[in-house]
């Protein structure tokens, strides 16, 4: 059963919603309906999923590499660090516990990216 919800938006948020609707319309195949309700419904679904993931202890880490002061040098350091982490865990493909090692390496990579993100906030 569907429920109708009335939402009050600030002028600024209303403008963002309008521009988002227009952008999505440009990228959406012909025949697909895109309107305010579609965008708000999608945002609500994303918000609920984010809350559910946080309750499960799942966190998504993102990193804006354009914030790095010397991007080329920092990326090289990051590549070396991730390579060292991978080497420390051993060869994932040749291990009978490869899946666990792979997942651990992914978690460690995300932790390192989170650390770098926090570190660059204050530069």
PDB file of C-alpha atoms in Angstrom, residues 1-50:
ATOM      1  CA  UNK A   1       0.000   0.000   0.000  1.00  0.00           C
ATOM      2  CA  UNK A   2       1.378   3.388  -0.958  1.00  0.00           C
ATOM      3  CA  UNK A   3       1.407   6.362   1.377  1.00  0.00           C
ATOM      4  CA  UNK A   4       1.406   9.981   0.306  1.00  0.00           C
ATOM      5  CA  UNK A   5       3.769  12.280   2.204  1.00  0.00           C
ATOM      6  CA  UNK A   6       3.818  16.071   2.042  1.00  0.00           C
ATOM      7  CA  UNK A   7       7.279  17.552   2.469  1.00  0.00           C
ATOM      8  CA  UNK A   8       8.315  21.126   3.215  1.00  0.00           C
ATOM      9  CA  UNK A   9      11.506  22.136   1.444  1.00  0.00           C
ATOM     10  CA  UNK A  10      13.625  25.233   1.819  1.00  0.00           C
ATOM     11  CA  UNK A  11      14.012  27.322  -1.323  1.00  0.00           C
ATOM     12  CA  UNK A  12      17.604  26.132  -1.670  1.00  0.00           C
ATOM     13  CA  UNK A  13      16.652  22.465  -1.375  1.00  0.00           C
ATOM     14  CA  UNK A  14      13.775  22.941  -3.806  1.00  0.00           C
ATOM     15  CA  UNK A  15      16.198  24.385  -6.382  1.00  0.00           C
ATOM     16  CA  UNK A  16      18.569  21.444  -5.858  1.00  0.00           C
ATOM     17  CA  UNK A  17      15.658  19.049  -6.332  1.00  0.00           C
ATOM     18  CA  UNK A  18      14.614  20.757  -9.580  1.00  0.00           C
ATOM     19  CA  UNK A  19      18.147  20.682 -10.983  1.00  0.00           C
ATOM     20  CA  UNK A  20      18.565  17.037  -9.937  1.00  0.00           C
ATOM     21  CA  UNK A  21      15.310  16.096 -11.668  1.00  0.00           C
ATOM     22  CA  UNK A  22      16.493  17.811 -14.863  1.00  0.00           C
ATOM     23  CA  UNK A  23      19.900  16.100 -14.725  1.00  0.00           C
ATOM     24  CA  UNK A  24      18.361  12.677 -14.163  1.00  0.00           C
ATOM     25  CA  UNK A  25      15.887  13.257 -17.005  1.00  0.00           C
ATOM     26  CA  UNK A  26      18.801  13.913 -19.383  1.00  0.00           C
ATOM     27  CA  UNK A  27      20.457  10.621 -18.400  1.00  0.00           C
ATOM     28  CA  UNK A  28      17.295   8.502 -18.290  1.00  0.00           C
ATOM     29  CA  UNK A  29      16.071   6.512 -21.306  1.00  0.00           C
ATOM     30  CA  UNK A  30      12.963   7.772 -23.063  1.00  0.00           C
ATOM     31  CA  UNK A  31       9.729   6.604 -21.528  1.00  0.00           C
ATOM     32  CA  UNK A  32      11.002   6.449 -17.948  1.00  0.00           C
ATOM     33  CA  UNK A  33       9.158   8.793 -15.628  1.00  0.00           C
ATOM     34  CA  UNK A  34      11.333  11.140 -13.586  1.00  0.00           C
ATOM     35  CA  UNK A  35       9.777  13.713 -11.283  1.00  0.00           C
ATOM     36  CA  UNK A  36      10.119  15.161  -7.786  1.00  0.00           C
ATOM     37  CA  UNK A  37       8.518  12.070  -6.239  1.00  0.00           C
ATOM     38  CA  UNK A  38      10.945   9.744  -8.006  1.00  0.00           C
ATOM     39  CA  UNK A  39      13.973  11.639  -6.713  1.00  0.00           C
ATOM     40  CA  UNK A  40      12.637  12.064  -3.152  1.00  0.00           C
ATOM     41  CA  UNK A  41      11.626   8.380  -2.998  1.00  0.00           C
ATOM     42  CA  UNK A  42      15.101   7.338  -4.175  1.00  0.00           C
ATOM     43  CA  UNK A  43      16.769   9.626  -1.631  1.00  0.00           C
ATOM     44  CA  UNK A  44      14.591   8.189   1.149  1.00  0.00           C
ATOM     45  CA  UNK A  45      15.459   4.621   0.111  1.00  0.00           C
ATOM     46  CA  UNK A  46      19.181   5.508   0.086  1.00  0.00           C
ATOM     47  CA  UNK A  47      18.881   7.135   3.517  1.00  0.00           C
ATOM     48  CA  UNK A  48      17.111   4.106   5.010  1.00  0.00           C
ATOM     49  CA  UNK A  49      19.713   1.752   3.502  1.00  0.00           C
ATOM     50  CA  UNK A  50      22.513   3.899   4.956  1.00  0.00           C
TER      51      UNK A  50
END
